[in-house]
Amino acid sequence: RSGEMAKSTQLIDNEVFRAYATYTAIVLLKMMLMSLVTAYYRVTRKAFVNPEDTASFGKGDSAKKFLRTDPDVERVRRGHLNDLENIVPFVGIGLLYALSGPELSSALLHFRIFAGARILHTFAYLIPLPQPGRGLSWAVGYAVTFSMAYKVLKTVSLL
Amino acid sequence: RSGEMAKSTQLIDNEVFRAYATYTAIVLLKMMLMSLVTAYYRVTRKAFVNPEDTASFGKGDSAKKFLRTDPDVERVRRGHLNDLENIVPFVGIGLLYALSGPELSSALLHFRIFAGARILHTFAYLIPLPQPGRGLSWAVGYAVTFSMAYKVLKTVSLL
Amino acid sequence: RSGEMAKSTQLIDNEVFRAYATYTAIVLLKMMLMSLVTAYYRVTRKAFVNPEDTASFGKGDSAKKFLRTDPDVERVRRGHLNDLENIVPFVGIGLLYALSGPELSSALLHFRIFAGARILHTFAYLIPLPQPGRGLSWAVGYAVTFSMAYKVLKTVSLL
């Protein structure tokens, strides 16, 4: 058993993989926070989508009026979906990139810029900042993932 | 070649990773089932979104009336999106957690509670159960993923 | 350090894992392209969702009229969400499958059919092709992921 355990910790002992683990955990936790922000706005704006969620406000029309969309709730939901669209490729391509043997400094640069860009993107979306604030932070994260994919495809000799 | 094959099966021979593989496959298959449930409701409720999907119902207005939203279809779609928002972090953070060398008993506890909570969440959403049924099942899965992320960040010495 | 590096490149040296890396990078890049297609249609159709995105078109009502939904934009967004719903399970289950020691020929067959099916699905959705074009390409990718999940669950002795 101890032999197996030793084997299972090899990857996490690798410096590049540790960096990947750190920043992947950070961006996924950031994405998870969007659920709490959505819940916060749904409760404070009293804007729900499921009838069973408004049952505590009473029966009939008194509860029905809380089944509505709210601009703030919809804004957070768009930010959450944008996270899914961009963080899923980062997690998948980032894993392959971390296993393709990059320099630690290069890997850290990729992971840190991506994490920073996505955190900025969230602030740009929720405050909201004037454009091109959100657009630029999105593009930086997109470019980082693209750069990692290029390294992966070069390592497997496709490029 | 046989040496490479041996290497490639190391991870899957590790008990914690096998547990991760089992429960990740289960929750991803459960998420995939949502597509079939959506298709079932779209066909039985005759509620479609793409004009080309209603072509078999005839031309013009006779087909156009099936381009509509249906409460049951939208409910399944919300459940599907909630799966994406919560199962993606589980798969990503769970992989890092499985590689961070947890006790098998502790890993099984995390994976089983998450899988159970997400299955309950689906039933709570689709039946639907009165609140806080859905809310609690969501929170349990969320807390499990958070707990795994804490272990990962502690292992990489960030916490 | 060189020992660690050697260890980290073991997986990427495995032929099945290299195939997984190749096709995972391809389908994730394809999914990322949907963001650019959405942006292209938003700009050419002048159909935006965030008020700050229309600020360059002027103030007040002259900008407000561009806050609208457009059928082409919505179509791309549905294709993007369908990618998330189907490519996320492929990336997760595909990783477990690649680590479960399949024959290289069998793995390549799975990965190539999935990638081809998802590329066809995108064309079928965006052109759009008459049904059952989109439905069939969706079902093929779905079946491939299911087949990989079956192999994973058999390897971990659950089936």
Short mmCIF file of C-alpha atoms in Angstrom, two decimals:
data_model
loop_
_atom_site.label_atom_id
_atom_site.label_comp_id
_atom_site.label_asym_id
_atom_site.label_seq_id
_atom_site.Cartn_x
_atom_site.Cartn_y
_atom_site.Cartn_z
CA ARG A 1 0.00 0.00 0.00
CA SER A 2 2.76 2.45 0.85
CA GLY A 3 4.26 1.80 -2.59
CA GLU A 4 0.98 2.75 -4.21
CA MET A 5 0.67 5.83 -2.08
CA ALA A 6 4.18 6.89 -3.07
CA LYS A 7 3.26 6.48 -6.73
CA SER A 8 0.07 8.45 -6.34
CA THR A 9 1.92 11.44 -4.95
CA GLN A 10 4.52 11.58 -7.74
CA LEU A 11 2.53 14.02 -9.84
CA ILE A 12 1.74 16.31 -6.93
CA ASP A 13 5.47 16.34 -6.06
CA ASN A 14 6.31 17.75 -9.49
CA GLU A 15 6.71 21.52 -9.31
CA VAL A 16 4.87 22.30 -12.54
CA PHE A 17 1.98 20.05 -11.55
CA ARG A 18 1.82 21.72 -8.11
CA ALA A 19 1.54 25.08 -9.85
CA TYR A 20 -1.23 23.68 -12.06
CA ALA A 21 -3.03 22.28 -9.00
CA THR A 22 -2.78 25.62 -7.19
CA TYR A 23 -4.14 27.82 -9.97
CA THR A 24 -6.74 25.31 -11.12
CA ALA A 25 -8.11 25.11 -7.58
CA ILE A 26 -8.14 28.93 -7.39
CA VAL A 27 -10.01 29.53 -10.67
CA LEU A 28 -12.49 26.70 -9.98
CA LEU A 29 -13.20 28.10 -6.49
CA LYS A 30 -13.65 31.55 -8.05
CA MET A 31 -16.13 30.03 -10.51
CA MET A 32 -17.97 28.31 -7.64
CA LEU A 33 -18.30 31.67 -5.86
CA MET A 34 -20.55 32.82 -8.73
CA SER A 35 -23.25 30.45 -7.39
CA LEU A 36 -23.20 32.26 -4.06
CA VAL A 37 -23.30 35.69 -5.74
CA THR A 38 -26.29 34.54 -7.82
CA ALA A 39 -28.05 33.28 -4.69
CA TYR A 40 -27.28 36.57 -2.91
CA TYR A 41 -28.83 38.64 -5.71
CA ARG A 42 -31.82 36.29 -6.05
CA VAL A 43 -32.61 36.70 -2.34
CA THR A 44 -31.92 40.45 -2.05
CA ARG A 45 -33.68 41.31 -5.38
CA LYS A 46 -36.41 38.74 -4.67
CA ALA A 47 -36.11 37.35 -8.22
CA PHE A 48 -36.58 33.60 -8.52
CA VAL A 49 -37.21 31.16 -11.31
CA ASN A 50 -38.63 28.05 -9.60
CA PRO A 51 -42.13 28.27 -8.06
CA GLU A 52 -41.01 26.09 -5.12
CA ASP A 53 -38.35 28.73 -4.26
CA THR A 54 -41.00 31.37 -3.56
CA ALA A 55 -43.29 29.19 -1.44
CA SER A 56 -42.04 30.87 1.76
CA PHE A 57 -43.38 34.22 0.47
CA GLY A 58 -46.96 32.94 0.63
CA LYS A 59 -49.42 31.34 -1.78
CA GLY A 60 -50.79 32.39 -5.15
CA ASP A 61 -50.18 35.84 -6.59
CA SER A 62 -48.28 37.13 -3.56
CA ALA A 63 -45.55 34.57 -4.28
CA LYS A 64 -45.91 34.59 -8.08
CA LYS A 65 -44.68 38.17 -8.40
CA PHE A 66 -41.21 37.02 -7.28
CA LEU A 67 -40.97 34.68 -10.28
CA ARG A 68 -39.19 37.22 -12.46
CA THR A 69 -35.85 38.04 -14.00
CA ASP A 70 -33.66 40.75 -12.50
CA PRO A 71 -30.86 42.55 -14.40
CA ASP A 72 -28.33 41.98 -11.59
CA VAL A 73 -29.13 38.28 -11.31
CA GLU A 74 -28.89 37.83 -15.09
CA ARG A 75 -25.55 39.68 -15.13
CA VAL A 76 -24.02 37.31 -12.56
CA ARG A 77 -25.41 34.32 -14.48
CA ARG A 78 -23.77 35.55 -17.69
CA GLY A 79 -20.48 35.91 -15.81
CA HIS A 80 -20.88 32.38 -14.47
CA LEU A 81 -21.54 30.93 -17.94
CA ASN A 82 -18.56 32.85 -19.33
CA ASP A 83 -16.45 31.25 -16.58
CA LEU A 84 -17.64 27.79 -17.63
CA GLU A 85 -16.87 28.54 -21.29
CA ASN A 86 -13.33 29.70 -20.48
CA ILE A 87 -12.26 27.87 -17.31
CA VAL A 88 -13.21 24.41 -18.66
CA PRO A 89 -10.71 24.75 -21.57
CA PHE A 90 -8.08 26.08 -19.12
CA VAL A 91 -8.49 23.10 -16.77
CA GLY A 92 -8.39 20.55 -19.61
CA ILE A 93 -5.65 22.07 -21.77
CA GLY A 94 -3.73 23.22 -18.67
CA LEU A 95 -3.50 19.62 -17.42
CA LEU A 96 -2.09 18.43 -20.76
CA TYR A 97 0.27 21.43 -20.79
CA ALA A 98 1.49 20.70 -17.24
CA LEU A 99 2.24 17.10 -18.33
CA SER A 100 4.03 18.20 -21.52
CA GLY A 101 7.15 19.20 -19.57
CA PRO A 102 7.18 23.02 -19.75
CA GLU A 103 9.72 25.13 -17.85
CA LEU A 104 8.40 25.98 -14.37
CA SER A 105 8.83 29.72 -15.00
CA SER A 106 6.89 29.48 -18.26
CA ALA A 107 4.12 27.43 -16.65
CA LEU A 108 3.79 29.84 -13.71
CA LEU A 109 3.58 32.76 -16.15
CA HIS A 110 0.72 31.08 -18.04
CA PHE A 111 -1.21 30.03 -14.92
CA ARG A 112 -0.82 33.35 -13.09
CA ILE A 113 -1.81 35.51 -16.04
CA PHE A 114 -4.88 33.31 -16.67
CA ALA A 115 -5.99 33.39 -13.02
CA GLY A 116 -5.44 37.15 -12.82
CA ALA A 117 -7.31 37.76 -16.08
CA ARG A 118 -10.33 35.72 -14.95
CA ILE A 119 -10.49 37.49 -11.57
CA LEU A 120 -10.33 40.85 -13.38
CA HIS A 121 -13.01 39.62 -15.80
CA THR A 122 -15.35 38.89 -12.92
CA PHE A 123 -14.88 42.37 -11.42
CA ALA A 124 -15.25 43.95 -14.88
CA TYR A 125 -18.52 42.05 -15.38
CA LEU A 126 -20.07 42.59 -11.96
CA ILE A 127 -19.17 46.25 -11.23
CA PRO A 128 -19.47 46.71 -14.36
CA LEU A 129 -16.41 48.43 -15.76
CA PRO A 130 -16.73 50.27 -19.09
CA GLN A 131 -15.54 48.36 -22.14
CA PRO A 132 -12.96 47.32 -23.25
CA GLY A 133 -12.19 46.30 -19.63
CA ARG A 134 -14.20 43.08 -19.73
CA GLY A 135 -13.28 42.34 -23.33
CA LEU A 136 -9.55 42.68 -22.72
CA SER A 137 -9.53 40.54 -19.57
CA TRP A 138 -11.46 37.87 -21.49
CA ALA A 139 -9.01 38.04 -24.43
CA VAL A 140 -5.96 37.68 -22.17
CA GLY A 141 -7.31 34.49 -20.58
CA TYR A 142 -8.30 33.19 -24.02
CA ALA A 143 -4.81 33.85 -25.42
CA VAL A 144 -3.12 32.08 -22.47
CA THR A 145 -5.22 28.93 -23.03
CA PHE A 146 -4.45 29.11 -26.76
CA SER A 147 -0.72 29.39 -26.03
CA MET A 148 -0.86 26.30 -23.77
CA ALA A 149 -2.77 24.36 -26.46
CA TYR A 150 -0.05 25.29 -28.98
CA LYS A 151 2.63 23.89 -26.65
CA VAL A 152 0.61 20.68 -26.13
CA LEU A 153 0.09 20.12 -29.87
CA LYS A 154 3.79 20.83 -30.51
CA THR A 155 4.80 18.31 -27.83
CA VAL A 156 2.64 15.57 -29.37
CA SER A 157 4.30 16.46 -32.71
CA LEU A 158 1.10 17.61 -34.35
CA LEU A 159 2.56 21.08 -34.95
CA ARG B 1 5.56 -0.94 -25.58
CA SER B 2 4.64 -3.19 -22.69
CA GLY B 3 6.72 -0.94 -20.41
CA GLU B 4 4.69 2.05 -21.52
CA MET B 5 1.44 0.19 -21.00
CA ALA B 6 2.53 -0.73 -17.51
CA LYS B 7 3.28 2.90 -16.78
CA SER B 8 -0.05 4.05 -18.15
CA THR B 9 -1.96 1.78 -15.81
CA GLN B 10 -0.17 2.90 -12.65
CA LEU B 11 -2.69 5.57 -11.79
CA ILE B 12 -5.70 3.34 -12.40
CA ASP B 13 -4.10 0.71 -10.10
CA ASN B 14 -4.06 3.20 -7.23
CA GLU B 15 -7.06 2.66 -4.97
CA VAL B 16 -7.86 6.35 -4.44
CA PHE B 17 -7.63 7.04 -8.17
CA ARG B 18 -9.91 4.07 -8.89
CA ALA B 19 -12.45 5.54 -6.50
CA TYR B 20 -12.11 8.91 -8.25
CA ALA B 21 -12.56 7.23 -11.64
CA THR B 22 -15.66 5.38 -10.45
CA TYR B 23 -17.52 8.36 -9.00
CA THR B 24 -16.42 10.79 -11.71
CA ALA B 25 -17.75 8.41 -14.36
CA ILE B 26 -21.02 8.07 -12.40
CA VAL B 27 -21.66 11.82 -11.96
CA LEU B 28 -20.67 12.60 -15.56
CA LEU B 29 -23.01 9.87 -16.85
CA LYS B 30 -25.74 11.28 -14.61
CA MET B 31 -25.13 14.72 -16.13
CA MET B 32 -25.25 13.25 -19.64
CA LEU B 33 -28.66 11.72 -18.83
CA MET B 34 -30.04 15.27 -18.55
CA SER B 35 -29.71 15.57 -22.35
CA LEU B 36 -31.99 12.57 -22.79
CA VAL B 37 -34.51 13.92 -20.27
CA THR B 38 -34.53 17.27 -22.10
CA ALA B 39 -35.08 15.50 -25.44
CA TYR B 40 -37.89 13.41 -23.89
CA TYR B 41 -39.72 16.52 -22.63
CA ARG B 42 -39.13 18.44 -25.89
CA VAL B 43 -40.74 15.60 -27.88
CA THR B 44 -43.62 14.81 -25.48
CA ARG B 45 -44.39 18.52 -24.79
CA LYS B 46 -43.75 19.41 -28.45
CA ALA B 47 -41.61 22.39 -27.42
CA PHE B 48 -38.62 23.07 -29.66
CA VAL B 49 -36.21 25.91 -30.19
CA ASN B 50 -34.70 25.28 -33.66
CA PRO B 51 -36.98 25.70 -36.73
CA GLU B 52 -35.29 22.69 -38.41
CA ASP B 53 -36.41 20.50 -35.47
CA THR B 54 -40.10 21.11 -36.21
CA ALA B 55 -39.89 20.51 -39.98
CA SER B 56 -41.44 17.04 -39.60
CA PHE B 57 -44.61 18.67 -38.17
CA GLY B 58 -45.33 20.36 -41.49
CA LYS B 59 -44.62 23.76 -43.03
CA GLY B 60 -45.34 27.31 -41.95
CA ASP B 61 -47.64 28.09 -39.01
CA SER B 62 -48.49 24.44 -38.30
CA ALA B 63 -44.81 23.84 -37.41
CA LYS B 64 -44.14 27.31 -35.99
CA LYS B 65 -46.46 26.79 -33.02
CA PHE B 66 -44.05 24.15 -31.66
CA LEU B 67 -41.25 26.74 -31.42
CA ARG B 68 -42.02 27.61 -27.82
CA THR B 69 -40.69 27.23 -24.30
CA ASP B 70 -42.24 24.71 -21.93
CA PRO B 71 -41.92 24.86 -18.11
CA ASP B 72 -40.87 21.19 -17.85
CA VAL B 73 -38.22 21.55 -20.57
CA GLU B 74 -36.83 24.70 -18.95
CA ARG B 75 -36.74 22.99 -15.54
CA VAL B 76 -34.61 20.11 -16.88
CA ARG B 77 -32.34 22.59 -18.64
CA ARG B 78 -31.79 24.49 -15.38
CA GLY B 79 -30.93 21.21 -13.67
CA HIS B 80 -28.47 20.42 -16.49
CA LEU B 81 -26.76 23.82 -16.19
CA ASN B 82 -26.59 23.44 -12.41
CA ASP B 83 -24.86 20.09 -12.99
CA LEU B 84 -22.29 21.76 -15.25
CA GLU B 85 -21.68 24.50 -12.68
CA ASN B 86 -21.10 21.97 -9.89
CA ILE B 87 -19.79 18.78 -11.52
CA VAL B 88 -17.04 20.59 -13.48
CA PRO B 89 -15.41 21.83 -10.22
CA PHE B 90 -15.81 18.34 -8.71
CA VAL B 91 -14.07 16.65 -11.66
CA GLY B 92 -11.21 19.18 -11.72
CA ILE B 93 -10.64 19.61 -7.98
CA GLY B 94 -11.38 15.91 -7.37
CA LEU B 95 -8.55 14.89 -9.71
CA LEU B 96 -6.08 17.12 -7.86
CA TYR B 97 -7.43 15.83 -4.54
CA ALA B 98 -7.04 12.19 -5.64
CA LEU B 99 -3.41 12.93 -6.57
CA SER B 100 -2.71 14.74 -3.29
CA GLY B 101 -2.49 11.44 -1.40
CA PRO B 102 -5.62 11.40 0.80
CA GLU B 103 -6.61 8.37 2.90
CA LEU B 104 -8.78 5.98 0.88
CA SER B 105 -11.55 6.14 3.50
CA SER B 106 -11.54 9.93 3.43
CA ALA B 107 -11.56 10.02 -0.38
CA LEU B 108 -14.43 7.53 -0.60
CA LEU B 109 -16.40 9.61 1.91
CA HIS B 110 -15.96 12.76 -0.21
CA PHE B 111 -16.75 11.08 -3.53
CA ARG B 112 -19.78 9.14 -2.26
CA ILE B 113 -21.38 12.08 -0.49
CA PHE B 114 -20.90 14.26 -3.59
CA ALA B 115 -22.37 11.66 -5.95
CA GLY B 116 -25.31 11.03 -3.61
CA ALA B 117 -25.97 14.75 -3.15
CA ARG B 118 -26.00 15.40 -6.92
CA ILE B 119 -28.36 12.48 -7.57
CA LEU B 120 -30.67 13.79 -4.84
CA HIS B 121 -30.39 17.29 -6.33
CA THR B 122 -31.59 16.00 -9.69
CA PHE B 123 -34.64 14.30 -8.13
CA ALA B 124 -35.33 17.39 -6.01
CA TYR B 125 -35.23 19.57 -9.14
CA LEU B 126 -37.25 17.36 -11.45
CA ILE B 127 -40.05 16.11 -9.16
CA PRO B 128 -39.83 18.95 -7.76
CA LEU B 129 -39.43 18.53 -4.00
CA PRO B 130 -40.36 21.48 -1.75
CA GLN B 131 -37.44 23.61 -0.58
CA PRO B 132 -35.04 23.33 1.17
CA GLY B 133 -34.67 19.87 -0.43
CA ARG B 134 -32.95 21.10 -3.57
CA GLY B 135 -31.01 23.79 -1.72
CA LEU B 136 -29.60 21.38 0.86
CA SER B 137 -28.55 18.75 -1.69
CA TRP B 138 -26.81 21.51 -3.67
CA ALA B 139 -25.05 22.81 -0.53
CA VAL B 140 -23.78 19.35 0.45
CA GLY B 141 -22.14 18.80 -2.95
CA TYR B 142 -20.72 22.33 -2.84
CA ALA B 143 -19.23 21.76 0.63
CA VAL B 144 -17.62 18.46 -0.43
CA THR B 145 -15.87 20.15 -3.37
CA PHE B 146 -14.76 22.98 -1.09
CA SER B 147 -13.34 20.46 1.40
CA MET B 148 -11.36 18.74 -1.38
CA ALA B 149 -10.02 22.10 -2.59
CA TYR B 150 -8.88 22.88 0.96
CA LYS B 151 -6.94 19.58 1.07
CA VAL B 152 -5.36 20.32 -2.33
CA LEU B 153 -4.26 23.82 -1.35
CA LYS B 154 -2.90 22.48 1.96
CA THR B 155 -0.91 19.80 0.12
CA VAL B 156 0.69 22.34 -2.22
CA SER B 157 1.53 24.37 0.93
CA LEU B 158 -0.61 27.33 0.01
CA LEU B 159 -2.66 26.95 3.19
CA ARG C 1 15.07 18.41 -10.75
CA SER C 2 15.80 16.44 -13.91
CA GLY C 3 14.38 13.34 -12.22
CA GLU C 4 11.16 15.18 -11.52
CA MET C 5 10.98 16.44 -15.07
CA ALA C 6 11.47 12.92 -16.39
CA LYS C 7 8.63 11.71 -14.20
CA SER C 8 6.33 14.50 -15.33
CA THR C 9 6.75 13.55 -18.99
CA GLN C 10 5.95 9.86 -18.51
CA LEU C 11 2.26 10.27 -19.23
CA ILE C 12 2.80 12.41 -22.31
CA ASP C 13 5.25 9.76 -23.61
CA ASN C 14 2.50 7.13 -23.52
CA GLU C 15 0.95 6.70 -26.96
CA VAL C 16 -2.64 6.46 -25.76
CA PHE C 17 -2.24 9.55 -23.57
CA ARG C 18 -0.69 11.46 -26.48
CA ALA C 19 -3.74 10.58 -28.56
CA TYR C 20 -5.99 11.77 -25.72
CA ALA C 21 -4.00 15.01 -25.45
CA THR C 22 -4.24 15.62 -29.18
CA TYR C 23 -8.00 15.15 -29.53
CA THR C 24 -8.84 16.83 -26.23
CA ALA C 25 -6.89 19.91 -27.31
CA ILE C 26 -8.67 19.85 -30.69
CA VAL C 27 -12.22 19.61 -29.31
CA LEU C 28 -11.54 22.20 -26.58
CA LEU C 29 -10.09 24.62 -29.16
CA LYS C 30 -13.17 23.97 -31.34
CA MET C 31 -15.37 24.81 -28.36
CA MET C 32 -13.37 27.99 -27.70
CA LEU C 33 -13.95 29.07 -31.31
CA MET C 34 -17.67 29.33 -30.49
CA SER C 35 -16.85 32.43 -28.40
CA LEU C 36 -15.35 34.12 -31.47
CA VAL C 37 -18.31 33.12 -33.65
CA THR C 38 -20.69 34.56 -31.02
CA ALA C 39 -18.70 37.80 -30.91
CA TYR C 40 -18.69 37.98 -34.73
CA TYR C 41 -22.48 37.64 -34.90
CA ARG C 42 -23.03 40.09 -32.02
CA VAL C 43 -20.98 42.73 -33.82
CA THR C 44 -22.30 42.14 -37.37
CA ARG C 45 -25.95 41.74 -36.21
CA LYS C 46 -25.51 44.55 -33.65
CA ALA C 47 -27.19 42.45 -30.96
CA PHE C 48 -25.76 42.86 -27.46
CA VAL C 49 -26.84 41.98 -23.97
CA ASN C 50 -24.76 44.25 -21.70
CA PRO C 51 -25.48 48.02 -21.74
CA GLU C 52 -21.75 48.77 -21.43
CA ASP C 53 -21.16 46.89 -24.72
CA THR C 54 -23.29 49.35 -26.69
CA ALA C 55 -21.79 52.53 -25.20
CA SER C 56 -19.74 53.15 -28.37
CA PHE C 57 -22.99 53.41 -30.38
CA GLY C 58 -24.00 56.56 -28.52
CA LYS C 59 -26.14 57.37 -25.47
CA GLY C 60 -29.74 56.62 -24.53
CA ASP C 61 -32.21 55.19 -27.02
CA SER C 62 -29.74 55.19 -29.93
CA ALA C 63 -27.64 52.63 -28.05
CA LYS C 64 -30.54 50.88 -26.32
CA LYS C 65 -31.96 49.50 -29.55
CA PHE C 66 -28.87 47.25 -29.87
CA LEU C 67 -29.72 45.52 -26.57
CA ARG C 68 -31.68 42.76 -28.23
CA THR C 69 -31.55 39.05 -29.05
CA ASP C 70 -30.75 37.91 -32.57
CA PRO C 71 -31.63 34.44 -33.95
CA ASP C 72 -28.11 33.87 -35.31
CA VAL C 73 -26.46 34.88 -32.03
CA GLU C 74 -28.80 32.64 -30.04
CA ARG C 75 -28.12 29.73 -32.41
CA VAL C 76 -24.35 29.95 -31.86
CA ARG C 77 -24.90 30.22 -28.11
CA ARG C 78 -27.00 27.04 -28.14
CA GLY C 79 -24.22 25.29 -30.05
CA HIS C 80 -21.69 26.52 -27.49
CA LEU C 81 -23.78 25.26 -24.55
CA ASN C 82 -24.27 21.92 -26.31
CA ASP C 83 -20.48 21.72 -26.64
CA LEU C 84 -20.08 22.31 -22.90
CA GLU C 85 -22.69 19.64 -22.12
CA ASN C 86 -20.95 17.06 -24.32
CA ILE C 87 -17.24 17.97 -24.39
CA VAL C 88 -16.95 18.21 -20.58
CA PRO C 89 -17.95 14.51 -20.18
CA PHE C 90 -15.59 13.56 -23.04
CA VAL C 91 -12.62 15.34 -21.41
CA GLY C 92 -13.32 13.83 -17.97
CA ILE C 93 -14.28 10.29 -18.98
CA GLY C 94 -11.70 10.30 -21.80
CA LEU C 95 -8.90 10.96 -19.29
CA LEU C 96 -10.00 8.02 -17.13
CA TYR C 97 -10.36 5.88 -20.26
CA ALA C 98 -6.86 6.82 -21.48
CA LEU C 99 -5.48 5.79 -18.07
CA SER C 100 -7.42 2.50 -18.03
CA GLY C 101 -4.99 0.89 -20.51
CA PRO C 102 -7.02 0.59 -23.73
CA GLU C 103 -5.46 -0.62 -27.01
CA LEU C 104 -4.06 2.35 -28.96
CA SER C 105 -6.16 1.46 -32.02
CA SER C 106 -9.32 1.33 -29.93
CA ALA C 107 -8.51 4.62 -28.20
CA LEU C 108 -7.78 6.38 -31.51
CA LEU C 109 -11.08 5.09 -32.90
CA HIS C 110 -12.99 6.54 -29.93
CA PHE C 111 -11.19 9.90 -29.94
CA ARG C 112 -11.35 10.41 -33.71
CA ILE C 113 -15.03 9.54 -34.04
CA PHE C 114 -15.89 11.88 -31.15
CA ALA C 115 -13.87 14.78 -32.56
CA GLY C 116 -15.33 14.25 -36.04
CA ALA C 117 -18.87 14.02 -34.67
CA ARG C 118 -18.54 17.26 -32.69
CA ILE C 119 -17.10 19.15 -35.68
CA LEU C 120 -19.99 17.86 -37.82
CA HIS C 121 -22.42 18.85 -35.05
CA THR C 122 -21.14 22.43 -35.14
CA PHE C 123 -21.57 22.68 -38.92
CA ALA C 124 -25.01 21.03 -38.68
CA TYR C 125 -26.04 23.58 -36.03
CA LEU C 126 -24.62 26.72 -37.65
CA ILE C 127 -25.49 26.18 -41.34
CA PRO C 128 -28.10 24.73 -40.27
CA LEU C 129 -28.45 21.30 -41.87
CA PRO C 130 -31.91 19.68 -41.93
CA GLN C 131 -32.55 17.10 -39.20
CA PRO C 132 -31.55 14.39 -38.41
CA GLY C 133 -28.08 15.77 -39.30
CA ARG C 134 -27.52 17.56 -36.03
CA GLY C 135 -29.29 14.86 -34.01
CA LEU C 136 -27.18 12.05 -35.46
CA SER C 137 -23.84 13.84 -35.00
CA TRP C 138 -24.85 14.56 -31.39
CA ALA C 139 -25.81 10.90 -30.81
CA VAL C 140 -22.51 9.57 -32.22
CA GLY C 141 -20.44 11.72 -29.85
CA TYR C 142 -22.73 10.75 -26.97
CA ALA C 143 -22.36 7.02 -27.76
CA VAL C 144 -18.55 7.29 -27.93
CA THR C 145 -18.40 8.89 -24.46
CA PHE C 146 -20.77 6.22 -23.15
CA SER C 147 -18.55 3.47 -24.59
CA MET C 148 -15.48 4.97 -22.88
CA ALA C 149 -17.36 5.19 -19.58
CA TYR C 150 -18.30 1.52 -19.90
CA LYS C 151 -14.60 0.60 -20.36
CA VAL C 152 -13.63 2.72 -17.33
CA LEU C 153 -16.27 1.16 -15.07
CA LYS C 154 -15.27 -2.32 -16.28
CA THR C 155 -11.60 -1.59 -15.52
CA VAL C 156 -12.38 -0.48 -11.97
CA SER C 157 -14.41 -3.73 -11.65
CA LEU C 158 -17.73 -2.00 -11.17
CA LEU C 159 -19.18 -3.72 -14.26
#
